[in-house]
Amino acid sequence: NISSLCCSGSRSSKTFKPKKNIPEGSHQYELLKHAEATLGSGNLRMAVMLPEGEDLNEWVAVNTVDFFNQINMLYGTITDFCTEESCPVMSAGPKYEYHWADGTNIKKPIKCSAPKYIDYLMTWVQDQLDDETLFPSKIGVPFPKNFMSVAKTILKRLFRVYAHIYHQHFDPVIQLQEEAHLNTSFKHFIFFVQEFNLIDRRELAPLQELIEKLTSKDR
């Protein structure tokens, strides 16, 4: 179970966001349990498919929350290695550099260190997930018309955290014996965004080779 793999104490407190909980007893909670059960079968292609009779928006919402929690946790394990000094810019290898803008507080993209960028990013995602008008948790409350475009932006940005970890911090991931966990989480993420066409291929370019390697076995 991914959620039981938690990070120890203070090292992850720097940018570690509180886990976003889906209320127990809610339909979304049932969907999350369904997702966890199908993941347990080991067939990720099957696990990401929309369950019969379910609402696509709701399925995307539940999984987006789950990926936020997973990435939050994975990044939390390597925050000691991701510092202003080690990562003065937010990058995914030498060819890809990301500048932060959220369109409201920071309109013009700013160049900042990776820990700062990821803190901005995760705080922004958390704010979206906590917004009941965007991510309604109550049964019968409809999703807004722009929900899919918001979800796509969230997933596009969460991908960048995976890309940064893989390119800049893979050694500590191996030392911490987190490699299998990271690969499984990322593979699940990629299968999900591929299934519903949620991230533009160009955005995935920094990890294209890895994506091909991880997904070729499961065609």
Coordinates of C-alpha atoms in Angstrom, one line a residue:
N1 CA 0.0 0.0 0.0
I2 CA 1.6 3.3 -1.1
S3 CA 0.0 5.4 1.6
S4 CA 1.7 3.4 4.4
L5 CA 5.1 4.4 3.1
C6 CA 5.6 7.6 5.0
C7 CA 8.5 9.8 5.6
S8 CA 10.3 10.1 8.8
G9 CA 10.3 13.2 11.0
S10 CA 11.8 16.6 10.3
R11 CA 13.7 16.1 7.2
S12 CA 10.6 16.3 5.1
S13 CA 9.0 19.2 6.9
K14 CA 10.4 21.9 4.6
T15 CA 8.1 21.5 1.7
F16 CA 6.0 18.6 2.8
K17 CA 2.3 19.5 2.5
P18 CA -0.4 17.9 4.6
K19 CA -2.0 14.9 3.0
K20 CA -5.2 15.7 1.2
N21 CA -7.8 13.3 2.6
I22 CA -10.9 12.2 0.7
P23 CA -13.8 12.0 3.2
E24 CA -14.5 8.5 4.3
G25 CA -17.9 7.2 3.4
S26 CA -18.1 9.4 0.3
H27 CA -18.4 8.1 -3.2
Q28 CA -15.0 9.5 -4.0
Y29 CA -13.6 7.5 -1.1
E30 CA -15.2 4.3 -2.6
L31 CA -13.6 5.2 -6.0
L32 CA -10.2 5.6 -4.3
K33 CA -10.6 2.2 -2.6
H34 CA -11.5 0.7 -6.1
A35 CA -8.4 2.3 -7.5
E36 CA -6.2 0.9 -4.7
A37 CA -7.7 -2.6 -5.2
T38 CA -7.2 -2.6 -9.0
L39 CA -3.6 -1.3 -8.5
G40 CA -3.0 -4.3 -6.2
S41 CA -3.7 -6.6 -9.2
G42 CA -0.5 -5.3 -10.8
N43 CA -2.1 -4.5 -14.1
L44 CA -1.7 -0.7 -14.3
R45 CA -3.3 -0.4 -17.7
M46 CA -6.5 -1.9 -16.3
A47 CA -6.2 0.0 -13.0
V48 CA -6.4 3.4 -14.7
M49 CA -9.4 2.7 -16.8
L50 CA -12.7 4.5 -16.0
P51 CA -14.8 2.1 -13.9
E52 CA -18.1 1.2 -15.6
G53 CA -20.8 3.7 -15.0
E54 CA -18.6 6.2 -13.3
D55 CA -18.2 10.0 -14.0
L56 CA -14.9 10.8 -15.8
N57 CA -14.5 14.1 -13.9
E58 CA -14.9 12.3 -10.6
W59 CA -12.4 9.6 -11.5
V60 CA -9.9 12.2 -12.7
A61 CA -10.4 14.2 -9.4
V62 CA -9.8 11.2 -7.1
N63 CA -6.7 10.2 -9.0
T64 CA -5.3 13.7 -9.1
V65 CA -5.6 13.9 -5.3
D66 CA -3.9 10.5 -5.0
F67 CA -1.0 11.6 -7.3
F68 CA -0.6 14.8 -5.4
N69 CA -0.3 12.8 -2.2
Q70 CA 2.2 10.3 -3.7
I71 CA 4.4 13.0 -5.3
N72 CA 4.2 15.0 -2.0
M73 CA 5.5 12.0 -0.2
L74 CA 8.2 11.1 -2.7
Y75 CA 9.6 14.6 -2.8
G76 CA 9.4 14.7 1.0
T77 CA 12.0 11.9 1.2
I78 CA 14.6 13.9 -0.8
T79 CA 14.1 17.5 0.3
D80 CA 17.5 17.3 2.1
F81 CA 19.1 16.9 -1.3
C82 CA 17.1 19.5 -3.1
T83 CA 18.4 22.9 -1.8
E84 CA 18.9 26.4 -3.0
E85 CA 22.6 25.5 -3.5
S86 CA 22.2 22.1 -5.2
C87 CA 19.3 23.3 -7.4
P88 CA 19.4 27.0 -8.0
V89 CA 17.1 26.6 -11.0
M90 CA 14.1 24.3 -11.4
S91 CA 15.3 21.9 -14.1
A92 CA 14.8 18.4 -15.6
G93 CA 18.3 17.9 -17.1
P94 CA 20.3 20.5 -19.0
K95 CA 17.7 21.1 -21.7
Y96 CA 14.6 21.8 -19.6
E97 CA 14.2 24.6 -17.2
Y98 CA 10.9 25.7 -15.6
H99 CA 9.9 29.2 -14.5
W100 CA 7.0 29.7 -12.1
A101 CA 3.8 31.6 -12.7
D102 CA 0.3 30.8 -11.4
G103 CA -1.6 33.5 -13.3
T104 CA -3.0 35.2 -10.2
N105 CA -0.3 36.0 -7.6
I106 CA 2.6 35.6 -10.0
K107 CA 1.6 36.5 -13.5
K108 CA 5.0 36.9 -15.1
P109 CA 7.1 33.7 -15.0
I110 CA 9.9 34.0 -12.4
K111 CA 13.1 32.0 -12.3
C112 CA 13.6 30.4 -8.9
S113 CA 15.3 27.5 -7.2
A114 CA 13.9 24.0 -7.5
P115 CA 12.8 23.9 -3.8
K116 CA 11.1 27.3 -4.1
Y117 CA 9.4 26.3 -7.4
I118 CA 8.2 23.0 -6.0
D119 CA 6.9 24.8 -2.9
Y120 CA 5.0 27.2 -5.1
L121 CA 3.7 24.4 -7.2
M122 CA 2.5 22.1 -4.4
T123 CA 0.9 25.0 -2.5
W124 CA -0.9 26.0 -5.7
V125 CA -2.1 22.4 -6.3
Q126 CA -3.2 22.2 -2.8
D127 CA -5.2 25.4 -3.1
Q128 CA -7.0 24.0 -6.2
L129 CA -7.8 20.6 -4.5
D130 CA -9.2 22.5 -1.5
D131 CA -11.5 24.6 -3.6
E132 CA -14.9 23.1 -3.3
T133 CA -16.1 24.8 -6.4
L134 CA -13.4 23.1 -8.4
F135 CA -13.1 19.8 -6.6
P136 CA -16.5 19.2 -5.0
S137 CA -16.4 16.5 -2.3
K138 CA -20.1 16.4 -1.7
I139 CA -22.3 14.0 -3.6
G140 CA -24.5 15.7 -6.3
V141 CA -22.4 18.9 -6.5
P142 CA -21.5 19.2 -10.1
F143 CA -17.9 19.7 -11.4
P144 CA -17.3 23.1 -13.1
K145 CA -17.1 23.3 -16.9
N146 CA -13.4 24.2 -16.7
F147 CA -12.6 21.2 -14.4
M148 CA -10.7 19.2 -17.1
S149 CA -8.5 22.1 -18.1
V150 CA -7.7 22.7 -14.4
A151 CA -6.9 19.0 -13.8
K152 CA -4.7 19.0 -16.9
T153 CA -2.7 22.0 -15.6
I154 CA -2.3 20.3 -12.2
L155 CA -1.1 17.1 -13.7
K156 CA 1.3 18.9 -16.1
R157 CA 2.9 20.6 -13.2
L158 CA 3.0 17.5 -11.0
F159 CA 4.9 15.8 -13.8
R160 CA 7.6 18.4 -13.5
V161 CA 8.3 17.2 -9.9
Y162 CA 8.8 13.7 -11.1
A163 CA 11.0 15.0 -13.9
H164 CA 13.2 17.0 -11.5
I165 CA 13.5 14.0 -9.1
Y166 CA 14.5 11.7 -11.9
H167 CA 17.0 14.1 -13.5
Q168 CA 18.6 15.7 -10.5
H169 CA 18.1 13.4 -7.5
F170 CA 18.1 9.9 -8.7
D171 CA 21.2 8.9 -6.7
P172 CA 19.6 9.7 -3.3
V173 CA 16.4 7.9 -4.4
I174 CA 18.6 4.8 -5.0
Q175 CA 20.4 5.2 -1.6
L176 CA 17.1 5.5 0.2
Q177 CA 15.8 2.4 -1.7
E178 CA 12.9 4.4 -3.0
E179 CA 13.6 3.5 -6.7
A180 CA 10.9 0.8 -7.1
H181 CA 8.4 3.0 -5.3
L182 CA 9.2 6.0 -7.5
N183 CA 9.0 3.9 -10.7
T184 CA 5.7 2.4 -9.8
S185 CA 4.2 5.7 -8.8
F186 CA 5.4 7.4 -12.0
K187 CA 4.3 4.5 -14.2
H188 CA 0.8 4.7 -12.7
F189 CA 0.8 8.4 -13.3
I190 CA 1.9 8.0 -17.0
F191 CA -0.6 5.3 -17.7
F192 CA -3.3 7.5 -16.2
V193 CA -2.5 10.6 -18.2
Q194 CA -2.1 8.5 -21.4
E195 CA -5.4 6.8 -20.9
F196 CA -7.3 10.1 -20.8
N197 CA -4.9 12.2 -22.9
L198 CA -4.3 14.7 -20.1
I199 CA -0.7 15.9 -20.8
D200 CA 0.7 17.1 -24.1
R201 CA 3.5 14.9 -25.4
R202 CA 5.8 17.8 -25.6
E203 CA 5.5 18.3 -21.9
L204 CA 6.6 14.7 -21.3
A205 CA 9.8 15.1 -23.4
P206 CA 12.2 15.4 -20.4
L207 CA 11.3 11.8 -19.4
Q208 CA 10.5 10.4 -22.9
E209 CA 13.1 7.6 -22.8
L210 CA 12.1 6.5 -19.3
I211 CA 8.4 6.6 -20.3
E212 CA 9.1 4.3 -23.3
K213 CA 11.1 1.9 -21.1
L214 CA 8.4 1.8 -18.4
T215 CA 5.5 1.4 -20.7
S216 CA 6.9 -0.8 -23.4
K217 CA 6.5 -3.9 -21.3
D218 CA 2.8 -3.3 -20.8
R219 CA 1.5 -2.7 -24.3

